[in-house]
Amino acid sequence: MREIPKVELHLHHEGAAPPAFIRGLAKEKGVDLSGIFREDGSYAFRDFVHFLSVYEAATSVLTSPKDYARLTRAVLEESAANGVVYSETFLSPDFCGGGDVEAWRDYLAAIREAAEEAERDFGITLRGIVTCIRHFGPEAAKPIALCAAETAGDWLTGFGMAGDEMKGKPADFTWAFDCAREAGLRLTVHAGEWGGAKSVRDALAALRPERIGHGVQAIDDLALVDDLAEQGIVLECCPGSNVALGVCPGWSAHPIQRLRDRGVKVTVSTDDPPFFHTTMTAEYENLAATFGWGEEDFAEINATAIDAAFCDEATKDKIRKKLGDRT
Ligand code: MCF
Ligand code: ZN
């Protein structure tokens, strides 16, 4: 499974930080983060809302562009070791530079340079998605969208929303999404992870994204599932994350196969791999064990993912050649 070339569309930049990396930074900076780790060294969280606060605590020691450059290299080396040839990562000026556009530019430059080096060294291509945080509210999303619009280009190609889906309604964020859309950014929204099928409907109606992060609870509304299929909305499924957080009671209960059977375009990602004790290899192994997926299924999923990627056509063609190169 490790060798299969893979496309990952849904990865949170800080959420991909290995716990040892965050512990090392905490030690260097004299910050006590012992409360967010279990005795075995892994991240400790009780439930989804607690996960959000542990994520923020871990992020608090990433305080400079240099920290992000080191993180980017470590994350991409690990992804490439799991066969990932193309990845998109959620980044937020809320975390990189505290919302200030000049600081954000410096963080972005460092991340981008590290990604270019990793592309040369490990053969993995990265693109960025600027992300507003739902539980920070719609006013906080506006400067994030402005940062995104000012830095949109060939590397920063998307705008999205993550965080606590139970807070606020998508319609509150239309200003931010309209701003990003006008700047030429492609759109994705986390929905239907906790907020039910209605949350997916609301996100689609108010924000008009072309992809939905998670979206798995759409399965409870078959008319919505048919709409997703008809409109070609792509779901960024992260089954290991859903199982780890308790969105699904187990792998066999995950709706990815049922959604796919009904014509929905599904893709596979890890979300926050070390938090959820997963990797792209582990996701594929679990999909093979649970649903009997084989080479053709994975080829289809990766073709869907690269078609839906937020990069230019020349990059897609380069990646498609790698996907076709199976040895
Ligand atoms: O997809 C998972 C669970 N659902 C919602 N949000 C997040 C997930 N992983 C990270 N996030 C949040 C994180 O807590 O995304 C934001 C943080 O608020 C970071 S995006 C650079
Ligand atoms: Zn996510």
mmCIF file of C-alpha atoms and ligand atoms in Angstrom:
data_model
loop_
_atom_site.group_PDB
_atom_site.id
_atom_site.type_symbol
_atom_site.label_atom_id
_atom_site.label_comp_id
_atom_site.label_asym_id
_atom_site.label_seq_id
_atom_site.Cartn_x
_atom_site.Cartn_y
_atom_site.Cartn_z
ATOM 1 C CA MET A 1 0.000 0.000 0.000
ATOM 2 C CA ARG A 2 2.876 2.322 0.838
ATOM 3 C CA GLU A 3 4.117 2.328 -2.760
ATOM 4 C CA ILE A 4 0.781 3.263 -4.377
ATOM 5 C CA PRO A 5 1.123 6.883 -5.573
ATOM 6 C CA LYS A 6 -1.447 8.951 -3.703
ATOM 7 C CA VAL A 7 -3.128 12.358 -3.829
ATOM 8 C CA GLU A 8 -4.175 13.912 -0.524
ATOM 9 C CA LEU A 9 -6.520 16.922 -0.554
ATOM 10 C CA HIS A 10 -7.311 17.385 3.139
ATOM 11 C CA LEU A 11 -4.439 17.900 5.568
ATOM 12 C CA HIS A 12 -4.128 20.502 8.335
ATOM 13 C CA HIS A 13 -0.599 21.881 8.457
ATOM 14 C CA GLU A 14 -0.181 22.006 12.249
ATOM 15 C CA GLY A 15 -2.330 18.899 12.607
ATOM 16 C CA ALA A 16 0.324 16.963 10.697
ATOM 17 C CA ALA A 17 3.025 17.862 13.245
ATOM 18 C CA PRO A 18 4.423 14.772 14.960
ATOM 19 C CA PRO A 19 4.067 15.037 18.757
ATOM 20 C CA ALA A 20 7.855 14.705 19.154
ATOM 21 C CA PHE A 21 8.315 17.740 16.892
ATOM 22 C CA ILE A 22 5.936 19.852 19.016
ATOM 23 C CA ARG A 23 7.515 18.549 22.263
ATOM 24 C CA GLY A 24 10.955 19.522 20.935
ATOM 25 C CA LEU A 25 9.806 23.080 20.140
ATOM 26 C CA ALA A 26 8.087 23.375 23.542
ATOM 27 C CA LYS A 27 11.339 22.361 25.247
ATOM 28 C CA GLU A 28 13.399 24.826 23.162
ATOM 29 C CA LYS A 29 11.007 27.643 24.047
ATOM 30 C CA GLY A 30 10.478 26.686 27.674
ATOM 31 C CA VAL A 31 6.736 26.141 27.243
ATOM 32 C CA ASP A 32 4.997 23.515 29.377
ATOM 33 C CA LEU A 33 2.793 21.473 27.060
ATOM 34 C CA SER A 34 2.809 18.304 29.145
ATOM 35 C CA GLY A 35 -0.988 18.457 29.497
ATOM 36 C CA ILE A 36 -1.572 17.734 25.797
ATOM 37 C CA PHE A 37 0.433 14.513 25.672
ATOM 38 C CA ARG A 38 -0.287 11.025 26.957
ATOM 39 C CA GLU A 39 2.376 9.054 28.760
ATOM 40 C CA ASP A 40 3.215 7.179 25.554
ATOM 41 C CA GLY A 41 3.990 10.549 23.907
ATOM 42 C CA SER A 42 0.897 10.744 21.684
ATOM 43 C CA TYR A 43 -1.539 13.663 21.668
ATOM 44 C CA ALA A 44 -4.207 13.455 24.395
ATOM 45 C CA PHE A 45 -7.785 14.600 23.735
ATOM 46 C CA ARG A 46 -11.127 13.389 25.021
ATOM 47 C CA ASP A 47 -13.500 14.442 22.271
ATOM 48 C CA PHE A 48 -13.870 16.750 19.278
ATOM 49 C CA VAL A 49 -14.092 20.045 21.181
ATOM 50 C CA HIS A 50 -11.109 19.076 23.311
ATOM 51 C CA PHE A 51 -9.246 18.101 20.124
ATOM 52 C CA LEU A 52 -9.736 21.682 18.841
ATOM 53 C CA SER A 53 -8.112 23.113 21.980
ATOM 54 C CA VAL A 54 -5.242 20.602 21.947
ATOM 55 C CA TYR A 55 -4.651 21.565 18.291
ATOM 56 C CA GLU A 56 -4.363 25.215 19.328
ATOM 57 C CA ALA A 57 -2.068 24.430 22.262
ATOM 58 C CA ALA A 58 0.263 22.449 19.979
ATOM 59 C CA THR A 59 0.232 25.318 17.463
ATOM 60 C CA SER A 60 1.211 27.832 20.162
ATOM 61 C CA VAL A 61 4.874 26.757 19.987
ATOM 62 C CA LEU A 62 5.066 27.321 16.208
ATOM 63 C CA THR A 63 6.000 30.973 16.512
ATOM 64 C CA SER A 64 8.225 31.798 13.550
ATOM 65 C CA PRO A 65 8.511 31.251 9.796
ATOM 66 C CA LYS A 66 11.548 29.067 10.549
ATOM 67 C CA ASP A 67 9.412 26.772 12.747
ATOM 68 C CA TYR A 68 6.948 26.411 9.891
ATOM 69 C CA ALA A 69 9.738 25.734 7.392
ATOM 70 C CA ARG A 70 11.019 22.887 9.595
ATOM 71 C CA LEU A 71 7.489 21.573 10.085
ATOM 72 C CA THR A 72 6.774 21.687 6.352
ATOM 73 C CA ARG A 73 9.860 19.642 5.528
ATOM 74 C CA ALA A 74 9.119 17.048 8.236
ATOM 75 C CA VAL A 75 5.489 16.696 7.141
ATOM 76 C CA LEU A 76 6.327 16.365 3.457
ATOM 77 C CA GLU A 77 9.070 13.816 4.100
ATOM 78 C CA GLU A 78 6.571 11.672 6.018
ATOM 79 C CA SER A 79 3.840 12.095 3.401
ATOM 80 C CA ALA A 80 6.241 11.187 0.593
ATOM 81 C CA ALA A 81 7.353 8.098 2.568
ATOM 82 C CA ASN A 82 3.687 7.053 2.445
ATOM 83 C CA GLY A 83 3.532 7.413 -1.330
ATOM 84 C CA VAL A 84 1.864 10.845 -1.437
ATOM 85 C CA VAL A 85 2.878 12.634 -4.648
ATOM 86 C CA TYR A 86 0.565 15.634 -4.307
ATOM 87 C CA SER A 87 -0.903 17.228 -1.212
ATOM 88 C CA GLU A 88 -2.943 20.260 -0.266
ATOM 89 C CA THR A 89 -2.593 21.748 3.178
ATOM 90 C CA PHE A 90 -4.853 23.963 5.276
ATOM 91 C CA LEU A 91 -3.003 27.015 6.583
ATOM 92 C CA SER A 92 -4.374 29.980 8.488
ATOM 93 C CA PRO A 93 -3.094 33.503 9.120
ATOM 94 C CA ASP A 94 -4.865 33.080 12.480
ATOM 95 C CA PHE A 95 -2.001 30.753 13.382
ATOM 96 C CA CYS A 96 0.782 31.978 11.064
ATOM 97 C CA GLY A 97 1.499 35.532 12.156
ATOM 98 C CA GLY A 98 -1.610 36.297 14.186
ATOM 99 C CA GLY A 99 -3.765 37.684 11.373
ATOM 100 C CA ASP A 100 -1.290 40.307 10.159
ATOM 101 C CA VAL A 101 -0.845 40.214 6.374
ATOM 102 C CA GLU A 102 2.859 41.173 6.394
ATOM 103 C CA ALA A 103 3.694 38.465 8.935
ATOM 104 C CA TRP A 104 1.544 36.039 6.947
ATOM 105 C CA ARG A 105 3.607 36.794 3.818
ATOM 106 C CA ASP A 106 6.802 35.872 5.710
ATOM 107 C CA TYR A 107 5.334 32.593 6.981
ATOM 108 C CA LEU A 108 4.032 31.760 3.543
ATOM 109 C CA ALA A 109 7.395 32.453 1.906
ATOM 110 C CA ALA A 110 9.134 30.129 4.394
ATOM 111 C CA ILE A 111 6.556 27.361 3.938
ATOM 112 C CA ARG A 112 6.687 27.675 0.188
ATOM 113 C CA GLU A 113 10.469 27.569 0.063
ATOM 114 C CA ALA A 114 10.517 24.476 2.289
ATOM 115 C CA ALA A 115 7.884 22.877 0.047
ATOM 116 C CA GLU A 116 9.969 23.580 -3.060
ATOM 117 C CA GLU A 117 12.995 21.978 -1.416
ATOM 118 C CA ALA A 118 10.887 18.986 -0.378
ATOM 119 C CA GLU A 119 9.607 18.682 -3.941
ATOM 120 C CA ARG A 120 13.210 18.414 -5.163
ATOM 121 C CA ASP A 121 14.280 16.045 -2.369
ATOM 122 C CA PHE A 122 11.214 13.810 -1.914
ATOM 123 C CA GLY A 123 9.204 14.242 -5.134
ATOM 124 C CA ILE A 124 6.048 15.572 -3.496
ATOM 125 C CA THR A 125 4.144 18.666 -4.646
ATOM 126 C CA LEU A 126 2.295 20.879 -2.148
ATOM 127 C CA ARG A 127 -0.319 23.618 -2.562
ATOM 128 C CA GLY A 128 -1.879 25.783 0.153
ATOM 129 C CA ILE A 129 -5.485 26.467 1.154
ATOM 130 C CA VAL A 130 -6.040 29.511 3.379
ATOM 131 C CA THR A 131 -8.481 28.541 6.091
ATOM 132 C CA CYS A 132 -10.779 30.546 8.308
ATOM 133 C CA ILE A 133 -11.802 29.018 11.603
ATOM 134 C CA ARG A 134 -15.539 28.627 12.091
ATOM 135 C CA HIS A 135 -15.551 28.910 15.884
ATOM 136 C CA PHE A 136 -13.565 32.170 15.675
ATOM 137 C CA GLY A 137 -16.689 33.665 14.038
ATOM 138 C CA PRO A 138 -17.514 35.535 10.810
ATOM 139 C CA GLU A 139 -15.809 38.826 11.757
ATOM 140 C CA ALA A 140 -12.493 37.026 12.279
ATOM 141 C CA ALA A 141 -12.942 35.337 8.891
ATOM 142 C CA LYS A 142 -12.929 38.663 7.012
ATOM 143 C CA PRO A 143 -9.257 39.634 7.532
ATOM 144 C CA ILE A 144 -8.341 36.001 6.803
ATOM 145 C CA ALA A 145 -10.160 36.219 3.475
ATOM 146 C CA LEU A 146 -8.387 39.526 2.734
ATOM 147 C CA CYS A 147 -5.018 37.906 3.508
ATOM 148 C CA ALA A 148 -6.002 35.056 1.212
ATOM 149 C CA ALA A 149 -7.043 37.421 -1.578
ATOM 150 C CA GLU A 150 -3.776 39.358 -1.323
ATOM 151 C CA THR A 151 -1.597 36.269 -1.455
ATOM 152 C CA ALA A 152 -3.653 34.164 -3.901
ATOM 153 C CA GLY A 153 -1.604 32.821 -6.769
ATOM 154 C CA ASP A 154 -0.107 29.692 -8.269
ATOM 155 C CA TRP A 155 0.813 28.238 -4.854
ATOM 156 C CA LEU A 156 -1.946 29.496 -2.597
ATOM 157 C CA THR A 157 -4.859 28.311 -4.610
ATOM 158 C CA GLY A 158 -7.755 27.660 -2.240
ATOM 159 C CA PHE A 159 -9.834 29.104 0.559
ATOM 160 C CA GLY A 160 -11.641 27.026 3.140
ATOM 161 C CA MET A 161 -13.268 26.837 6.528
ATOM 162 C CA ALA A 162 -12.480 24.361 9.325
ATOM 163 C CA GLY A 163 -13.178 24.203 13.038
ATOM 164 C CA ASP A 164 -16.316 23.667 15.087
ATOM 165 C CA GLU A 165 -19.211 23.101 12.723
ATOM 166 C CA MET A 166 -21.739 23.486 15.524
ATOM 167 C CA LYS A 167 -20.799 27.177 15.884
ATOM 168 C CA GLY A 168 -22.420 29.737 13.586
ATOM 169 C CA LYS A 169 -24.121 29.181 10.251
ATOM 170 C CA PRO A 170 -22.432 29.106 6.850
ATOM 171 C CA ALA A 171 -24.491 32.101 5.689
ATOM 172 C CA ASP A 172 -22.587 34.248 8.232
ATOM 173 C CA PHE A 173 -19.413 33.629 6.240
ATOM 174 C CA THR A 174 -20.610 34.672 2.774
ATOM 175 C CA TRP A 175 -18.586 37.893 2.806
ATOM 176 C CA ALA A 176 -15.345 35.978 3.380
ATOM 177 C CA PHE A 177 -16.139 33.347 0.751
ATOM 178 C CA ASP A 178 -17.266 35.918 -1.829
ATOM 179 C CA CYS A 179 -14.030 37.838 -1.248
ATOM 180 C CA ALA A 180 -11.954 34.681 -1.750
ATOM 181 C CA ARG A 181 -13.958 33.628 -4.819
ATOM 182 C CA GLU A 182 -13.472 37.045 -6.410
ATOM 183 C CA ALA A 183 -9.727 36.687 -5.877
ATOM 184 C CA GLY A 184 -9.833 33.502 -7.957
ATOM 185 C CA LEU A 185 -9.468 31.080 -5.052
ATOM 186 C CA ARG A 186 -11.115 27.651 -5.215
ATOM 187 C CA LEU A 187 -13.411 26.828 -2.299
ATOM 188 C CA THR A 188 -13.881 24.008 0.207
ATOM 189 C CA VAL A 189 -15.856 23.930 3.466
ATOM 190 C CA HIS A 190 -15.736 21.475 6.386
ATOM 191 C CA ALA A 191 -19.357 20.320 6.822
ATOM 192 C CA GLY A 192 -21.300 17.175 7.550
ATOM 193 C CA GLU A 193 -18.732 15.877 10.020
ATOM 194 C CA TRP A 194 -20.784 16.775 13.127
ATOM 195 C CA GLY A 195 -23.521 19.074 11.858
ATOM 196 C CA GLY A 196 -25.558 16.508 9.920
ATOM 197 C CA ALA A 197 -26.780 16.540 6.334
ATOM 198 C CA LYS A 198 -28.394 19.952 6.825
ATOM 199 C CA SER A 199 -25.011 21.474 7.520
ATOM 200 C CA VAL A 200 -23.807 20.236 4.111
ATOM 201 C CA ARG A 201 -26.898 21.663 2.399
ATOM 202 C CA ASP A 202 -26.428 25.013 4.162
ATOM 203 C CA ALA A 203 -22.739 25.192 3.284
ATOM 204 C CA LEU A 204 -23.424 24.447 -0.372
ATOM 205 C CA ALA A 205 -26.261 26.961 -0.621
ATOM 206 C CA ALA A 206 -24.516 29.829 1.182
ATOM 207 C CA LEU A 207 -20.860 29.407 0.218
ATOM 208 C CA ARG A 208 -20.965 27.469 -3.084
ATOM 209 C CA PRO A 209 -17.793 25.413 -2.552
ATOM 210 C CA GLU A 210 -16.739 22.817 -5.105
ATOM 211 C CA ARG A 211 -15.477 20.462 -2.411
ATOM 212 C CA ILE A 212 -16.715 19.572 1.071
ATOM 213 C CA GLY A 213 -14.368 18.576 3.896
ATOM 214 C CA HIS A 214 -15.744 15.313 5.341
ATOM 215 C CA GLY A 215 -19.403 15.562 4.234
ATOM 216 C CA VAL A 216 -20.010 12.000 5.380
ATOM 217 C CA GLN A 217 -23.243 12.774 7.257
ATOM 218 C CA ALA A 218 -24.832 13.561 3.892
ATOM 219 C CA ILE A 219 -25.570 9.828 3.875
ATOM 220 C CA ASP A 220 -28.560 10.494 6.166
ATOM 221 C CA ASP A 221 -30.316 12.420 3.360
ATOM 222 C CA LEU A 222 -30.356 10.463 0.113
ATOM 223 C CA ALA A 223 -31.817 13.376 -1.862
ATOM 224 C CA LEU A 224 -28.751 15.374 -0.819
ATOM 225 C CA VAL A 225 -26.479 12.472 -1.776
ATOM 226 C CA ASP A 226 -28.065 12.506 -5.236
ATOM 227 C CA ASP A 227 -27.578 16.285 -5.456
ATOM 228 C CA LEU A 228 -23.906 15.896 -4.550
ATOM 229 C CA ALA A 229 -23.520 13.259 -7.236
ATOM 230 C CA GLU A 230 -25.353 15.338 -9.851
ATOM 231 C CA GLN A 231 -23.441 18.522 -9.100
ATOM 232 C CA GLY A 232 -20.107 16.704 -8.999
ATOM 233 C CA ILE A 233 -19.287 18.002 -5.502
ATOM 234 C CA VAL A 234 -16.150 16.244 -4.275
ATOM 235 C CA LEU A 235 -16.008 14.915 -0.718
ATOM 236 C CA GLU A 236 -12.681 15.024 1.095
ATOM 237 C CA CYS A 237 -13.288 11.901 3.194
ATOM 238 C CA CYS A 238 -11.001 11.234 6.145
ATOM 239 C CA PRO A 239 -12.260 7.895 7.475
ATOM 240 C CA GLY A 240 -9.494 7.339 10.049
ATOM 241 C CA SER A 241 -10.212 10.780 11.505
ATOM 242 C CA ASN A 242 -13.952 10.041 11.630
ATOM 243 C CA VAL A 243 -13.336 6.771 13.460
ATOM 244 C CA ALA A 244 -10.787 8.297 15.880
ATOM 245 C CA LEU A 245 -13.078 11.212 16.786
ATOM 246 C CA GLY A 246 -16.180 9.036 17.060
ATOM 247 C CA VAL A 247 -18.057 10.463 14.052
ATOM 248 C CA CYS A 248 -18.362 6.806 12.974
ATOM 249 C CA PRO A 249 -18.369 3.912 15.433
ATOM 250 C CA GLY A 250 -15.911 1.940 13.298
ATOM 251 C CA TRP A 251 -14.490 1.470 9.815
ATOM 252 C CA SER A 252 -17.309 -0.800 8.602
ATOM 253 C CA ALA A 253 -19.871 1.891 9.552
ATOM 254 C CA HIS A 254 -18.094 4.533 7.449
ATOM 255 C CA PRO A 255 -20.309 5.693 4.561
ATOM 256 C CA ILE A 256 -17.513 6.213 2.004
ATOM 257 C CA GLN A 257 -18.463 3.115 0.011
ATOM 258 C CA ARG A 258 -22.205 3.855 0.154
ATOM 259 C CA LEU A 259 -21.598 7.418 -1.038
ATOM 260 C CA ARG A 260 -19.413 6.142 -3.832
ATOM 261 C CA ASP A 261 -21.985 3.498 -4.840
ATOM 262 C CA ARG A 262 -24.544 6.276 -5.240
ATOM 263 C CA GLY A 263 -22.290 8.230 -7.590
ATOM 264 C CA VAL A 264 -20.657 10.747 -5.252
ATOM 265 C CA LYS A 265 -17.053 11.697 -6.022
ATOM 266 C CA VAL A 266 -15.073 10.660 -2.947
ATOM 267 C CA THR A 267 -11.395 11.106 -2.116
ATOM 268 C CA VAL A 268 -9.284 9.905 0.823
ATOM 269 C CA SER A 269 -7.129 11.966 3.212
ATOM 270 C CA THR A 270 -5.713 11.778 6.734
ATOM 271 C CA ASP A 271 -6.834 15.169 8.173
ATOM 272 C CA ASP A 272 -4.390 15.341 11.153
ATOM 273 C CA PRO A 273 -2.434 12.086 10.876
ATOM 274 C CA PRO A 274 -0.461 11.930 14.161
ATOM 275 C CA PHE A 275 -3.497 13.068 16.177
ATOM 276 C CA PHE A 276 -5.549 10.221 14.751
ATOM 277 C CA HIS A 277 -2.747 7.631 14.645
ATOM 278 C CA THR A 278 -3.033 7.337 10.902
ATOM 279 C CA THR A 279 -1.084 7.716 7.664
ATOM 280 C CA MET A 280 -2.183 7.534 4.030
ATOM 281 C CA THR A 281 -0.820 3.979 3.976
ATOM 282 C CA ALA A 282 -2.950 3.057 7.013
ATOM 283 C CA GLU A 283 -6.044 4.646 5.416
ATOM 284 C CA TYR A 284 -5.552 2.541 2.279
ATOM 285 C CA GLU A 285 -4.913 -0.616 4.314
ATOM 286 C CA ASN A 286 -8.117 -0.075 6.280
ATOM 287 C CA LEU A 287 -10.120 0.631 3.108
ATOM 288 C CA ALA A 288 -8.762 -2.552 1.536
ATOM 289 C CA ALA A 289 -9.534 -4.597 4.670
ATOM 290 C CA THR A 290 -13.001 -3.109 5.238
ATOM 291 C CA PHE A 291 -14.404 -2.646 1.736
ATOM 292 C CA GLY A 292 -12.112 -4.858 -0.327
ATOM 293 C CA TRP A 293 -10.657 -1.925 -2.236
ATOM 294 C CA GLY A 294 -7.868 -2.848 -4.615
ATOM 295 C CA GLU A 295 -5.603 -1.246 -7.165
ATOM 296 C CA GLU A 296 -8.434 -0.122 -9.445
ATOM 297 C CA ASP A 297 -10.403 1.490 -6.624
ATOM 298 C CA PHE A 298 -7.359 3.407 -5.448
ATOM 299 C CA ALA A 299 -6.548 4.464 -9.021
ATOM 300 C CA GLU A 300 -10.110 5.808 -9.356
ATOM 301 C CA ILE A 301 -9.965 7.658 -6.038
ATOM 302 C CA ASN A 302 -6.645 9.269 -6.948
ATOM 303 C CA ALA A 303 -7.870 10.238 -10.427
ATOM 304 C CA THR A 304 -10.888 11.904 -8.788
ATOM 305 C CA ALA A 305 -8.595 13.694 -6.345
ATOM 306 C CA ILE A 306 -6.213 15.095 -8.943
ATOM 307 C CA ASP A 307 -9.145 16.208 -11.118
ATOM 308 C CA ALA A 308 -10.529 18.089 -8.076
ATOM 309 C CA ALA A 309 -7.159 19.470 -6.953
ATOM 310 C CA PHE A 310 -6.790 23.230 -6.630
ATOM 311 C CA CYS A 311 -3.709 23.474 -8.871
ATOM 312 C CA ASP A 312 -3.155 24.375 -12.507
ATOM 313 C CA GLU A 313 -3.489 21.931 -15.392
ATOM 314 C CA ALA A 314 0.262 21.633 -16.017
ATOM 315 C CA THR A 315 0.760 20.505 -12.407
ATOM 316 C CA LYS A 316 -2.156 18.063 -12.697
ATOM 317 C CA ASP A 317 -0.633 16.538 -15.840
ATOM 318 C CA LYS A 318 2.709 16.127 -14.083
ATOM 319 C CA ILE A 319 0.983 14.372 -11.156
ATOM 320 C CA ARG A 320 -1.179 12.224 -13.444
ATOM 321 C CA LYS A 321 2.018 10.855 -15.019
ATOM 322 C CA LYS A 322 3.217 9.842 -11.531
ATOM 323 C CA LEU A 323 -0.157 8.216 -10.777
ATOM 324 C CA GLY A 324 0.122 6.255 -14.008
ATOM 325 C CA ASP A 325 3.698 5.176 -13.226
ATOM 326 C CA ARG A 326 2.892 2.107 -11.167
ATOM 327 C CA THR A 327 5.794 -0.295 -10.758
HETATM 328 O O1 MCF B 1 -11.137 18.104 10.179
HETATM 329 C C1 MCF B 1 -10.752 18.092 11.522
HETATM 330 C C2 MCF B 1 -11.978 18.068 12.395
HETATM 331 N N1 MCF B 1 -12.956 19.078 12.028
HETATM 332 C C3 MCF B 1 -12.724 20.403 12.078
HETATM 333 N N2 MCF B 1 -11.603 21.039 12.133
HETATM 334 C C4 MCF B 1 -10.355 20.571 12.123
HETATM 335 C C5 MCF B 1 -9.911 19.272 11.859
HETATM 336 N N3 MCF B 1 -8.600 19.242 12.009
HETATM 337 C C6 MCF B 1 -8.179 20.468 12.339
HETATM 338 N N4 MCF B 1 -9.232 21.292 12.392
HETATM 339 C C7 MCF B 1 -9.198 22.710 12.725
HETATM 340 C C8 MCF B 1 -8.240 23.008 13.847
HETATM 341 O O2 MCF B 1 -8.784 22.722 15.086
HETATM 342 O O3 MCF B 1 -8.652 23.439 11.641
HETATM 343 C C9 MCF B 1 -8.034 24.596 12.136
HETATM 344 C C10 MCF B 1 -7.967 24.464 13.646
HETATM 345 O O4 MCF B 1 -8.986 25.221 14.221
HETATM 346 C C11 MCF B 1 -6.670 24.723 11.530
HETATM 347 S S1 MCF B 1 -6.651 24.934 9.774
HETATM 348 C C12 MCF B 1 -5.052 25.503 9.461
HETATM 349 ZN ZN ZN B 2 -10.164 18.727 8.508
#
